[in-house]
Structures are given as structure tokens and as C-alpha cells.
Short mmCIF file of C-alpha atoms and ligand atoms in Angstrom, two decimals:
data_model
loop_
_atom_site.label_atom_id
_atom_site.label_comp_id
_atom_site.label_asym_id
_atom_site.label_seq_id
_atom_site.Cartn_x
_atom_site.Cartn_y
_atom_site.Cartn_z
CA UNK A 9 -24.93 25.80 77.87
CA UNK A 10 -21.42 24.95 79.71
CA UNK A 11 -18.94 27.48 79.80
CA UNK A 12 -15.87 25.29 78.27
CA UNK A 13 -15.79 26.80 75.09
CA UNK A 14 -16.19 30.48 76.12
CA UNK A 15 -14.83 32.72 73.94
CA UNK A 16 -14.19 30.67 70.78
CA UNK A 17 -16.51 31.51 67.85
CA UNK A 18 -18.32 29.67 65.20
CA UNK A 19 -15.96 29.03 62.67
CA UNK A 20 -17.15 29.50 59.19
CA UNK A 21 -15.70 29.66 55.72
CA UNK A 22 -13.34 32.56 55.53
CA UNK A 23 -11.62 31.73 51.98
CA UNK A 24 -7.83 31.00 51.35
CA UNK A 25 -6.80 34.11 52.09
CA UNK A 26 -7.89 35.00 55.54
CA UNK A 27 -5.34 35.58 58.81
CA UNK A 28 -7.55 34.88 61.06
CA UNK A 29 -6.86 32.20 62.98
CA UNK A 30 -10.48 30.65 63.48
CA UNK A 31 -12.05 30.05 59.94
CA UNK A 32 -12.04 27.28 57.20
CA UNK A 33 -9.98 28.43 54.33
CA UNK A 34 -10.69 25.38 51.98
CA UNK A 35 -13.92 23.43 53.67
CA UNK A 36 -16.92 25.70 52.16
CA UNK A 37 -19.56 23.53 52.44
CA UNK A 38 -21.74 24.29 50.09
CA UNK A 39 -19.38 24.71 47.49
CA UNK A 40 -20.38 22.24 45.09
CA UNK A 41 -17.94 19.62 43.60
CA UNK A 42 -18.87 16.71 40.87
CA UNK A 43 -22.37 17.79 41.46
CA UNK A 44 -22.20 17.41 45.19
CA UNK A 45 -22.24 19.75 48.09
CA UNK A 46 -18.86 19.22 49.99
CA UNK A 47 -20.73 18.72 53.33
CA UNK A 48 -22.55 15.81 51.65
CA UNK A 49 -19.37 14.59 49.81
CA UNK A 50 -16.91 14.33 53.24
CA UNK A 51 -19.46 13.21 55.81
CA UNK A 52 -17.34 14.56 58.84
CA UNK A 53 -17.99 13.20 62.17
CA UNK A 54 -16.61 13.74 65.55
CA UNK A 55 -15.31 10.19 67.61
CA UNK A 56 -16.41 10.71 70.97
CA UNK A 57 -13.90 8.42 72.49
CA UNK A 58 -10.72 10.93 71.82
CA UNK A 59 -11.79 14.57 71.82
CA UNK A 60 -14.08 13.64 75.14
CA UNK A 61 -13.14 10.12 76.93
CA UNK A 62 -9.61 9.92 76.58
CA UNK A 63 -7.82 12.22 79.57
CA UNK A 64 -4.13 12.27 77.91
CA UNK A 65 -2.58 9.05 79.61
CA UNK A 66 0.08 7.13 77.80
CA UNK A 67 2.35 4.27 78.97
CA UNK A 68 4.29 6.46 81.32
CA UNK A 69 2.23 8.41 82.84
CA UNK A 70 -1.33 9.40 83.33
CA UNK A 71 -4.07 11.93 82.72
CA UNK A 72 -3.14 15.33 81.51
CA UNK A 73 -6.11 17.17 80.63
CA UNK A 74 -8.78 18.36 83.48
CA UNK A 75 -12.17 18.60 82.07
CA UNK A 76 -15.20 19.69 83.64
CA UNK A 77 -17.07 16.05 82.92
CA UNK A 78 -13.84 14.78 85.12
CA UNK A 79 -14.13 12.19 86.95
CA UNK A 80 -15.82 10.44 84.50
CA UNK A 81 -18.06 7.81 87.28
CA UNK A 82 -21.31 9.20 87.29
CA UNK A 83 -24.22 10.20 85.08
CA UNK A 84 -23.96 13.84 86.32
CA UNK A 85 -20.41 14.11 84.31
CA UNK A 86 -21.72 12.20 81.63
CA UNK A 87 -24.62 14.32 80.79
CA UNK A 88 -22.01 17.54 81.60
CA UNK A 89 -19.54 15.42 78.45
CA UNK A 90 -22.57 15.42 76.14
CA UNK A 91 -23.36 18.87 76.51
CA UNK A 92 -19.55 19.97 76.03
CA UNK A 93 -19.38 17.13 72.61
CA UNK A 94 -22.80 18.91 71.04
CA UNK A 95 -21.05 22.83 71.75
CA UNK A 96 -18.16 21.43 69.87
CA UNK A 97 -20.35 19.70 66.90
CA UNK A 98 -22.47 23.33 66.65
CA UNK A 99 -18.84 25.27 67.03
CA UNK A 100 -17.29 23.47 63.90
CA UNK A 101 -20.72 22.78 62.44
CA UNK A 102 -20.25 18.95 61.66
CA UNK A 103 -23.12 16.63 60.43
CA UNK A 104 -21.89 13.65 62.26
CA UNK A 105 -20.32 11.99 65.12
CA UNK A 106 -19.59 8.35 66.69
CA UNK A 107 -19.75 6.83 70.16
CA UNK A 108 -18.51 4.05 72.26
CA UNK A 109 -20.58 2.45 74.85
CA UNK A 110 -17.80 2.93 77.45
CA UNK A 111 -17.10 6.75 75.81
CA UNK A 112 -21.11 8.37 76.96
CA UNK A 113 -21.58 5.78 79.90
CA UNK A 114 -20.02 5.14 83.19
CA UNK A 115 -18.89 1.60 83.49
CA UNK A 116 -20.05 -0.38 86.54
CA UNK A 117 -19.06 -3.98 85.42
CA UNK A 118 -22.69 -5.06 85.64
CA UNK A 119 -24.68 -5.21 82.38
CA UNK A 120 -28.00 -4.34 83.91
CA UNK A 121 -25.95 -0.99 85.39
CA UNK A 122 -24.63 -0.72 81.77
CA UNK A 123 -27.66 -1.12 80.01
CA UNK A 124 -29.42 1.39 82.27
CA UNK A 125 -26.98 4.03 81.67
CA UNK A 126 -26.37 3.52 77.85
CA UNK A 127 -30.18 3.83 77.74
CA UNK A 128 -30.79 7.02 79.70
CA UNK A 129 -27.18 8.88 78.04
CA UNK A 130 -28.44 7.88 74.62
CA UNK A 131 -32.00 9.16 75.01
CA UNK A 132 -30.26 12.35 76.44
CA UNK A 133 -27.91 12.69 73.39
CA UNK A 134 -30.82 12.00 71.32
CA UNK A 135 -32.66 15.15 72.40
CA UNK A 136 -29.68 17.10 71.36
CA UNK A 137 -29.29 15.17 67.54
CA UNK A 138 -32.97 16.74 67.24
CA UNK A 139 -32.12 20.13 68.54
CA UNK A 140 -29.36 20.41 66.87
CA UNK A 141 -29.62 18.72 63.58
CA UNK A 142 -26.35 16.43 63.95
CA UNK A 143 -26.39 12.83 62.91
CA UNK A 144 -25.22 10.01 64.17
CA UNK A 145 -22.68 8.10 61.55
CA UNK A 146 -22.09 5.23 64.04
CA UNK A 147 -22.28 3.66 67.07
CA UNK A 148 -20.17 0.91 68.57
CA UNK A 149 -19.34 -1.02 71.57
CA UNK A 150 -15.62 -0.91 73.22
CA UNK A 151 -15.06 -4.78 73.37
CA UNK A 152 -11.70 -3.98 74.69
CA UNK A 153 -10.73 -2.29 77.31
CA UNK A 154 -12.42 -3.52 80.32
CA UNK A 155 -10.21 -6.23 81.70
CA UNK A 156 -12.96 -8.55 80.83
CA UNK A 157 -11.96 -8.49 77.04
CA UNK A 158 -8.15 -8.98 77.83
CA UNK A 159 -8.22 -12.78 75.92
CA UNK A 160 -11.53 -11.52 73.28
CA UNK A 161 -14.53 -10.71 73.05
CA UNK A 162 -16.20 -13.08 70.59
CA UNK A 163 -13.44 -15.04 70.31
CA UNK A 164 -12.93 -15.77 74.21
CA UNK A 165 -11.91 -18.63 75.67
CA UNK A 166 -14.48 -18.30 78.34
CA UNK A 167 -18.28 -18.14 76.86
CA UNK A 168 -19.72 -16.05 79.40
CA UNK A 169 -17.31 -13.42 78.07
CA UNK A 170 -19.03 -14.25 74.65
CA UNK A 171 -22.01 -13.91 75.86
CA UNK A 172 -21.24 -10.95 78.11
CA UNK A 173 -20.21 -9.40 74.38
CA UNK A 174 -23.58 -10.53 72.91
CA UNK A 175 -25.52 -8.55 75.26
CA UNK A 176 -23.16 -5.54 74.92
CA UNK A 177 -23.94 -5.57 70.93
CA UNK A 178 -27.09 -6.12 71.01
CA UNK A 179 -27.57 -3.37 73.45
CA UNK A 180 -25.29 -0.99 71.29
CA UNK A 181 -26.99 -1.60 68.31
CA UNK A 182 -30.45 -0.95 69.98
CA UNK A 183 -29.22 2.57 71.06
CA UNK A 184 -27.64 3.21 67.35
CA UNK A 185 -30.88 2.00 65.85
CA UNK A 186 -32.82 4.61 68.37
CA UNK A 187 -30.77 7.33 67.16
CA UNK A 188 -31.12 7.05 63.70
CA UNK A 189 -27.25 6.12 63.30
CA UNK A 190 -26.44 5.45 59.44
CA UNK A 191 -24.04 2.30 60.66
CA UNK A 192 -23.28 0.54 63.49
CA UNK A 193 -19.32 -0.46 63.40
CA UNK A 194 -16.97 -3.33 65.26
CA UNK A 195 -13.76 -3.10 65.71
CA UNK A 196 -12.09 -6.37 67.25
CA UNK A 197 -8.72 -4.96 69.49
CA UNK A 198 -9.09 -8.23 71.19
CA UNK A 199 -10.20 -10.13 68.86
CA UNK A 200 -7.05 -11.92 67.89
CA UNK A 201 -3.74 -13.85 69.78
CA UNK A 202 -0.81 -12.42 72.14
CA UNK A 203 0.48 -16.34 71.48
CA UNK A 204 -0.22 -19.37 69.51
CA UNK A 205 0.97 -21.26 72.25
CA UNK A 206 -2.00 -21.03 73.74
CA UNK A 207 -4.56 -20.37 70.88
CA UNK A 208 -7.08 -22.29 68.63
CA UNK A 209 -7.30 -20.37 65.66
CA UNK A 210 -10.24 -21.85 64.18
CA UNK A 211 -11.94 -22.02 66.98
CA UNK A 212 -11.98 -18.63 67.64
CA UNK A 213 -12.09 -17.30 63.96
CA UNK A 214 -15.55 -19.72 63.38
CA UNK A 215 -16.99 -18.28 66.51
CA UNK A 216 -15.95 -14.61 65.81
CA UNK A 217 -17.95 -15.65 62.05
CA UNK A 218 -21.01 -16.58 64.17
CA UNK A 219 -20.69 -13.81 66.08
CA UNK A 220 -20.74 -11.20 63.21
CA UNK A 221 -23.95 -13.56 61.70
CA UNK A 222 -25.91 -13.07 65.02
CA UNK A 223 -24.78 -9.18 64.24
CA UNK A 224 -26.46 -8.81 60.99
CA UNK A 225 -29.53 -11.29 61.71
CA UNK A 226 -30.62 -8.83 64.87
CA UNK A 227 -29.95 -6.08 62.46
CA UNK A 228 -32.81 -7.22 59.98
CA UNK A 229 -34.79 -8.50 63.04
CA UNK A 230 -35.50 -5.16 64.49
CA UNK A 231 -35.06 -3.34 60.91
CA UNK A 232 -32.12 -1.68 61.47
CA UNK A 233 -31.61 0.14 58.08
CA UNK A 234 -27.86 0.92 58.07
CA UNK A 235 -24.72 -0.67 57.10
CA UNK A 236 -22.49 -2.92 59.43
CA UNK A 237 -19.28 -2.22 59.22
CA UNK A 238 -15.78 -3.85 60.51
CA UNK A 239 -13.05 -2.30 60.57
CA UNK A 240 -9.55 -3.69 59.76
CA UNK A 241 -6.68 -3.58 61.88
CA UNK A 242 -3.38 -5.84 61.71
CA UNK A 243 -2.56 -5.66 65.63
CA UNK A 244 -2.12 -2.91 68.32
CA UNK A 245 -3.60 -3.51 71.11
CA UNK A 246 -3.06 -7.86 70.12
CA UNK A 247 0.12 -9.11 68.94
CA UNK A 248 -2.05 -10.19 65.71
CA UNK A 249 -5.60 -9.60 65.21
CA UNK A 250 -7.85 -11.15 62.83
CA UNK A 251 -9.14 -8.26 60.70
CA UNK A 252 -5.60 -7.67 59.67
CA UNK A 253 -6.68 -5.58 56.37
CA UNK A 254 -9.05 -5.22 53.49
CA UNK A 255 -8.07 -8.34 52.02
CA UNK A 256 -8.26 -10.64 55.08
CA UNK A 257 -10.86 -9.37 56.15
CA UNK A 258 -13.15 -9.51 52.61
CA UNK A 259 -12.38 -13.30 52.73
CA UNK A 260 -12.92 -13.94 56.68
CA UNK A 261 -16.26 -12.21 55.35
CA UNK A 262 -16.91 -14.51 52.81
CA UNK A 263 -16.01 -17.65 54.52
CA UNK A 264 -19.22 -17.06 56.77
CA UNK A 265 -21.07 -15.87 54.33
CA UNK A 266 -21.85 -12.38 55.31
CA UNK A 267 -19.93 -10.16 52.29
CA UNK A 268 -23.18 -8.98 50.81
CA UNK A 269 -23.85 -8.29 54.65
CA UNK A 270 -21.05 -6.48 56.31
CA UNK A 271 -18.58 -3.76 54.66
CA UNK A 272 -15.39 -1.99 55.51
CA UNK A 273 -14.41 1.06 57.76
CA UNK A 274 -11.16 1.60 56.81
CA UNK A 275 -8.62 3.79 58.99
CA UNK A 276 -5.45 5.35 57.91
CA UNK A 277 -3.09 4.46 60.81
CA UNK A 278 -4.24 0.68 60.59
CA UNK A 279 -3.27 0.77 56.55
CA UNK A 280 0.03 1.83 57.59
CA UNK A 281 0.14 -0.83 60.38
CA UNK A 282 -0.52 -3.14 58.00
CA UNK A 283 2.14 -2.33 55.28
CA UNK A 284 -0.07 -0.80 53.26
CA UNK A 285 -1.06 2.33 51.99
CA UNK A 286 -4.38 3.82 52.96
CA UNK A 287 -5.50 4.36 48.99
CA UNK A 288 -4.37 0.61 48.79
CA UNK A 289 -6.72 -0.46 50.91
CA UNK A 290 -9.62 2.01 50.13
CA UNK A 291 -9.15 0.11 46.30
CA UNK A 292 -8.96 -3.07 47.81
CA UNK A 293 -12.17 -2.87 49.15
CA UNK A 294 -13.73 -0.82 46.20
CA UNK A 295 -12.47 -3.39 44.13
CA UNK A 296 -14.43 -6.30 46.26
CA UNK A 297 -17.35 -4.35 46.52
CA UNK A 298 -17.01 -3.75 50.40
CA UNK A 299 -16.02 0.11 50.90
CA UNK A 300 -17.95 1.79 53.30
CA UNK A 301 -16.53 4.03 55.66
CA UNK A 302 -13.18 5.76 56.44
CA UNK A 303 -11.57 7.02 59.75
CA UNK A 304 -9.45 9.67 59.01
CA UNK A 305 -6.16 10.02 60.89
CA UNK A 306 -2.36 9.40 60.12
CA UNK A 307 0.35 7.52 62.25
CA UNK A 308 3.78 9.32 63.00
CA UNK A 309 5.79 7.40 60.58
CA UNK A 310 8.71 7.41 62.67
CA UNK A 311 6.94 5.34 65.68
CA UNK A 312 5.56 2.37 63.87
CA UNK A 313 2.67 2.71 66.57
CA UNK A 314 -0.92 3.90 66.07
CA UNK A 315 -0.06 7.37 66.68
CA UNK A 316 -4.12 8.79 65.83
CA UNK A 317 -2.76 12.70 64.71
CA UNK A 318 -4.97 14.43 62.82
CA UNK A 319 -4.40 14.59 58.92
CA UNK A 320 -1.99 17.21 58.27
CA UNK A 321 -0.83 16.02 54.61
CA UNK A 322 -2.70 17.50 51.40
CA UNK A 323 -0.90 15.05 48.86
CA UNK A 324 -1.47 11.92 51.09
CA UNK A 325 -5.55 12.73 51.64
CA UNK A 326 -5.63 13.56 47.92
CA UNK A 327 -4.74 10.11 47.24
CA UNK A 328 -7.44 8.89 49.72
CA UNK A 329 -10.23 10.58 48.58
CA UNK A 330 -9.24 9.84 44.62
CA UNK A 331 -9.90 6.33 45.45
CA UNK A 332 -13.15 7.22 47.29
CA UNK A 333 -14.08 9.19 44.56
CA UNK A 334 -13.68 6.05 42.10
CA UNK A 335 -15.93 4.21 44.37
CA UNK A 336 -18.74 6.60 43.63
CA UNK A 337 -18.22 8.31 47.17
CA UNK A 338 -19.48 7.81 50.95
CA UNK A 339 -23.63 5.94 51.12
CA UNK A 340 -24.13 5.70 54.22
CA UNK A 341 -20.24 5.87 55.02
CA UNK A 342 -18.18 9.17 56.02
CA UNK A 343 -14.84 10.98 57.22
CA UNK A 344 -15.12 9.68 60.70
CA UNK A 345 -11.83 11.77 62.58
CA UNK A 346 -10.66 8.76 64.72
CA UNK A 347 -7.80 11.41 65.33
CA UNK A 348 -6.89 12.68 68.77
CA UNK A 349 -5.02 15.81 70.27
CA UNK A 350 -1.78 15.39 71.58
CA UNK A 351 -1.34 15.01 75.33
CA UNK A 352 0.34 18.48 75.55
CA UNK A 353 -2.91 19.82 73.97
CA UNK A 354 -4.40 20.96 77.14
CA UNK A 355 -6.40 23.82 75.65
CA UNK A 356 -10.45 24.11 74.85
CA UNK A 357 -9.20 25.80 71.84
CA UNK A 358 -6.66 22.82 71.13
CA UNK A 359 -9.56 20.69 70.40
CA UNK A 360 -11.05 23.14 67.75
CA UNK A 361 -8.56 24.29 65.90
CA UNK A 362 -7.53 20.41 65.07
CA UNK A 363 -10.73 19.70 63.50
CA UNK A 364 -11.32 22.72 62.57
CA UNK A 365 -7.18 22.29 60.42
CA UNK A 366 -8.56 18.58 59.58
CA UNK A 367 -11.14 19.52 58.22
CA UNK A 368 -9.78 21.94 55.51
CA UNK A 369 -6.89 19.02 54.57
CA UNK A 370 -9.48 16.91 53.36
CA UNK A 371 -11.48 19.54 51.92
CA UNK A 372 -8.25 20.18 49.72
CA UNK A 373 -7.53 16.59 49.15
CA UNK A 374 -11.09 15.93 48.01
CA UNK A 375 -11.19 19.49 45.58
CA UNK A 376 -8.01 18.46 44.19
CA UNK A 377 -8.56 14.86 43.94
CA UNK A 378 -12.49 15.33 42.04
CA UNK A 379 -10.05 18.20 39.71
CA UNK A 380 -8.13 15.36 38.38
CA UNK A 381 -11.09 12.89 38.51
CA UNK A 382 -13.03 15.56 36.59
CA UNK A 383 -10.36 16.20 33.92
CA UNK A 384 -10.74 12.58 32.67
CA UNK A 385 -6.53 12.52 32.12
CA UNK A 386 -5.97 9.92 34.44
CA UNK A 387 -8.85 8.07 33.78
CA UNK A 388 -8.68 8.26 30.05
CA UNK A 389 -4.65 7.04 30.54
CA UNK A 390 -6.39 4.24 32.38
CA UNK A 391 -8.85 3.08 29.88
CA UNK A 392 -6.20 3.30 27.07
CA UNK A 393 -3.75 0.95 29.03
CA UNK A 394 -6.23 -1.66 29.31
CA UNK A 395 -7.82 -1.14 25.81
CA UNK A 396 -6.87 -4.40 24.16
CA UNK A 397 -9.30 -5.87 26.26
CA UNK A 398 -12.49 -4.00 24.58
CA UNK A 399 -12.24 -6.15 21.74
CA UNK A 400 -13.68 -8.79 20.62
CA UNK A 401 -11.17 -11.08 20.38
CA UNK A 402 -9.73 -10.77 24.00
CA UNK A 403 -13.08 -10.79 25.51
CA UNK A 404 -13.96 -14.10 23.99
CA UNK A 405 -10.45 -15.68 24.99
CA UNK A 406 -11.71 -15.34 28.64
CA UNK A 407 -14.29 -18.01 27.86
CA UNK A 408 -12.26 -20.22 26.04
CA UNK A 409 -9.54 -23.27 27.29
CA UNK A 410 -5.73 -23.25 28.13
CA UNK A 411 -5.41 -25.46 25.09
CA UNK A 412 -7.47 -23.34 22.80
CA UNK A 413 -5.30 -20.48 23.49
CA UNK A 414 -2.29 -22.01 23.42
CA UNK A 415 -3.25 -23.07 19.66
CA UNK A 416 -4.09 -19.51 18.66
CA UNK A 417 -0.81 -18.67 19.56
CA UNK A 418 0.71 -20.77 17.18
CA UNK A 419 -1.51 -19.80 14.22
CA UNK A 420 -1.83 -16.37 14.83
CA UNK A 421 2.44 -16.26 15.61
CA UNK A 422 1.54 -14.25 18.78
CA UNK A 423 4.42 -11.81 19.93
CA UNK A 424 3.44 -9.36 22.22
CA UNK A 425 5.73 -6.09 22.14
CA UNK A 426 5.79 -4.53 26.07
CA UNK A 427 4.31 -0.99 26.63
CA UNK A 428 5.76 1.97 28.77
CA UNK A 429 3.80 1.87 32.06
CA UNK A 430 3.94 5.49 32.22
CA UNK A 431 4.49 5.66 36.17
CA UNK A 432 6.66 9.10 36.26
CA UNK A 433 4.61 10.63 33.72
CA UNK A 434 1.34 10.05 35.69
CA UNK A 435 3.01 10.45 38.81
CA UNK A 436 3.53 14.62 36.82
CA UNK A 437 -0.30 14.45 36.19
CA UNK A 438 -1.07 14.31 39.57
CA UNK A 439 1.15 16.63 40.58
CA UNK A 440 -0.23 19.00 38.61
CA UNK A 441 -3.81 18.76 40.33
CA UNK A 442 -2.47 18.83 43.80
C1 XUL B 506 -8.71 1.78 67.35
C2 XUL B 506 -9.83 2.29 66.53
C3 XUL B 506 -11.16 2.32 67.20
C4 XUL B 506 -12.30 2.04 66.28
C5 XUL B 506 -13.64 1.96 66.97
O1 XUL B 506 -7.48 1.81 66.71
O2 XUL B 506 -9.63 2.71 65.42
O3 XUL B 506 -11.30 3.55 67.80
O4 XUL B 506 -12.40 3.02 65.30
O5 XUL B 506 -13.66 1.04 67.98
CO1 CO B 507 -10.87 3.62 64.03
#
């Protein structure tokens, strides 16, 4: 037991109602929704990297926080980090969390140093998943911080640095497999151009494709049971990387063959990065049958940067988890927080009470959001809009011929007469659930 946390309680479900200022008032979880405890509908887990690694630096100035696993060199403070992360996992009472090599590890810049370390940190924050019942959602290795990533990882210039990144996944994904992780994610910061002037595209997106093959062939080689994910980002910390979004990414996937393979962890911020909205690109990949994770967050719209705040907006989450919903929900996926305190946020306490806030916006969205999935109105407005299509008739004409159609329309004198789209008066549905 450390002492960091001395003083803050358990927090528990205390109901809508409550004043005090430690307690869920919406996250109950075991309140059951669609036939589902909450706990096993949102999945939470806790990213490592930002309640833990990240000291409060931004681009003018540095470290603001002073932690007791401080300087973070040695495997004394890194054992001291692990013990503070699994107090704050039992504190909130979370199911899950994620890691990055470079979060639970020193770095040495020597693989064999690296490999040593990861080993002996993850066997140590294995003992604790068994004490303490939490999960691992995922693993992953930080391809880009290191200045040994500054041109790539997998798409490098320089092989060594490919191969350097090789040993670093394979190494990442033994440790995730060890632990029982449900996925094992990458996330390519590098993995894309500062300028064309000096890049070859295809060069680098065929070997990032054999990259992510090697991936999912050690997977099934040491039976590795959960699901790879990438996760799409359109740039930040590249000018442009290659996993810009759902889309691009679903047909980068297919292109080397690996979209029965590899799904999506989709983030927030990076959906607003990218232009889009974060239902948008939960549907996307829904739609092309590669949702599988989401890291919940939301950017400071005013920046245009990836701002990582914790969700703080019912309405926006609702939307979300609708989508999520639609998909049939989280498999091995989850709510992964990839949300981080602000740098002013200097208190133990800071670091509970978001999650602990988080936690009960999603719990809201995901109540209201199953309401309205529940009531069938939206749905059922759905179904109705695209109804021509159940009949016979229409379902044929998608196996018949441009000419064959076009002489239907003649005989039959087809006219079609437009339909209201009903935006606003779904838009008042919603509204009525959330
Ligand atoms: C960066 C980001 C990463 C990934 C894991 O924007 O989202 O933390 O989630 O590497
Ligand atoms: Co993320």
C-alpha cells in the first residue's frame, strides 16, 4: 500500500441525488440495461500513459506534477507507479486498463534492457490483475516518442528502425498475451509524412501492410486469442498520417488483406481531427464490419489540437454509444479513457474525481441512448424510410441490368414523388430521450 491516495474513499453508487462529492450518481453497475449489466456494457479502462506517465509538460514548459514514482529511470519507481495505477483501479473500481511499453518500463535505448524490464514490470502488474480482479483491455507499444521513431516506425526509411519496431511488437504482444489482455492495439503517430518532398508513399504504406501481416501471423502463432486493433488518426504528432479515419483505414486494411484480421479503436479527439464526428466514424466502421474499441475523450473545440479532456458532454456521448449500441455493443472492445487531467490538476484527488465524473457521462449517454434504442421510435422511423426496399420488386431490380431498368421505367411510367426526410422531427425524438 502507498500512501498517495490517503484519505480518498471508495467511490460507489450514491444515486442522482447525493451532495457528496465522491460517489457515482448515474454509473450503478449492476444496474441492468438491454439485458446487460452496465459494467459489462461500458468496459471502462484506465490508459496508463496519462493518469501515470505523463508529468504535465506542454510546448512551453515542463513537468508540473511531482509524483512519488518521479523520476521515472528505474525499476524501483516503476514498481512504486504500478502500485499507485492498481490503488486507483480498486478506488474507482474499474474492470480494465491499458499500457504502453514506454508507460510501465524505463527506457534504456537497448532492446535487451527493454525487453528485460517490460518482462519483469509486466509479471509484477500481473500479480496485481490476479489480486485484484482487473483486466487488461490492451496493451501496446509507443512507436513514437523515442527519437528513434522521429521518420516511422514501420514505415522508416532506415530498416533497422523497422526492425528495431518488430522486436518492440513482438515483445509487446508477448507481455499482452501473458496477461490475458482482450486486444493488443497500434497506433501509428509516426507512421505517416512531415513532407512529400522527401517521401515514397507506397513504399512505406506496402511495408506498414507487411508490417501489420507479420502482426496478426505472430498473433495466431503463439495463440493469442484477442482482437488487433488500429486505431485511426488523421495527423498530430505527423503532418499526415496514414490511418487518417475509419474509412482509410478499412481500405488500407483491405488492400493487404487483413480486414477479417484487424479492427478499429476509434477515439473521439481523432474523429474530430479528422472532420468527422465521433458517431460518424463509430457507423463507419459498424457499417464495414470493423468496430472494435473506443477511446473515450473529447478535444477543446476551440484549439483544433488533440486536447485529450475527459468527456464532459451527455448529448455528445449519447450519440456515441447509440451507434455502439447498433453495433450490438463492445466483444472484446471497451471505453478505454485515453483522457488526461489538465496540467493545473496537481491533486491525488484531481485524478479521481475525473474518472470518477467520466465515468457517470457515459453511464448517462449509454442509459439514455439504450432508452431510445429500446423504444423502437427511431428505429421503427428507420425501417419505414427504407421500406420500399422489402419488396419484391426492388429487391430483384438489384440483380437485374442498367438496360433492364431503364425499360421498366418506360412501361411502368415511373415517377417517383420525394419524401420528407424528417431530420427536425427526429432530431425532437432524441431530444426527448436525452
Ligand atoms: C494518441 C493516442 C494514443 C493511442 C495509443 O493520440 O490516442 O494514446 O491511444 O497509442
Ligand atoms: Co487513443
Amino acid at each position: 500500500m502507498t500512501n498517495f491516495f490517503k484519505d480518498i474513499p471508495a467511490i460507489s453508487y450514491v444515486g442522482p441525488d447525493s451532495d457528496k462529492e465522491f460517489g457515482f450518481r448515474h454509473y450503478n453497475k449492476d444496474e441492468v440495461v438491454l439485458g446487460k449489466r452496465l459494467e459489462d456494457h461500458l468496459r471502462f479502462a484506465i490508459a496508463w500513459w496519462h493518469s501515470f506517465a505523463w508529468e504535465g509538460g506542454d510546448p512551453f514548459g515542463g513537468q508540473t506534477f511531482e509524483r512519488p514514482w518521479h523520476p521515472q529511470d528505474s525499476m524501483k519507481t516503476a514498481r512504486i507507479k504500478a502500485d499507485v495505477a492498481f490503488e486507483m483501479f480498486r478506488i474507482l473500481d474499474v474492470p480494465f486498463y491499458c499500457w504502453h511499453d514506454a508507460d510501465v518500463r524505463p527506457e534504456t535505448g537497448n532492446f535487451a534492457d527493454n525487453l528485460k524490464t517490460l518482462n519483469e514490470i509486466t509479471d509484477y502488474m500481473l500479480e496485481k490483475q490476479v489480486q485484484t480482479g482487473v483486466k487488461l483491455l490492451w496493451g501496446t507499444a509507443n512507436l513514437f516518442s523515442h527519437r528513434r521513431w522521429m521518420a516511422g516506425a514501420s514505415t522508416n526509411p532506415d530498416p533497422e528502425v523497422f526492425a528495431f519496431a518488430a522486436a518492440t511488437v513482438k515483445s509487446c504482444l508477448d507481455a499482452t498475451h501473458k496477461m490475458g489482455g482482450e486486444n493488443y492495439v497500434l497506433w501509428g503517430g509516426r507512421e505517416g509524412y512531415e513532407t512529400l518532398l522527401n517521401t515514397d508513399m507506397k513504399q512505406e504504406l506496402d511495408h506498414m501492410g507487411r508490417f501489420l501481416n507479420m502482426v496478426v501471423d505472430y498473433k495466431h502463432k503463439i495463440g493469442f486469442k484477442g482482437t488487433i486493433l488500429v486505431e485511426p488518426k488523421p495527423q498530430e504528432p505527423s503532418k499526415h498520417q496514414y490511418d487518417y479515419d475509419a474509412a482509410t483505414c478499412f481500405g488500407f486494411l483491405q488492400k493487404y488483406g487483413l480486414e477479417k484480421e484487424v479492427k478499429l479503436n476509434l477515439e473521439q479527439g481523432h474523429a474530430i481531427l479528422a472532420g468527422h464526428s465521433f458517431e460518424h466514424e463509430i457507423a463507419t466502421a459498424a457499417a464495414l464490419g470493423v468496430f472494435g474499441s473506443i477511446d473515450m475523450n473529447r478535444n477543446d473545440y476551440q484549439s483544433g489540437w488533440d486536447t485529450d479532456q475527459f468527456p464532459n458532454n451527455v448529448p455528445e456521448v449519447a450519440l456515441a454509444y447509440y451507434e455502439v449500441l447498433r453495433a450490438g455493443g463492445f466483444t472484446t472492445g471497451g471505453t478505454n479513457f485515453d483522457a488526461k487531467i489538465r496540467r493545473q490538476s496537481i491533486d491525488p484527488a484531481d485524478l479521481i474525481l475525473a474518472h470518477m465524473g467520466a465515468m457517470d457521462v457515459c453511464a448517462r449517454g449509454l442509459k439514455a441512448a439504450a432508452a431510445l434504442l429500446e423504444s423502437g421510435e427511431m428505429e421503427a422511423a428507420r425501417k419505414e424510410r427504407y421500406a420500399g426496399w422489402d419488396t419484391p420488386a426492388a429487391k430483384t431490380m438489384l440483380g437485374s441490368s442498367l438496360d433492364a431498368i431503364a425499360a421498366d421505367v418506360l412501361a411502368k411510367n415511373i415517377r417517383p414523388e420525394p419524401r420528407s426526410g424528417r431530420q427536425e422531427r427526429l432530431e425532437n425524438l432524441w431530444n426527448r430521450f436525452v
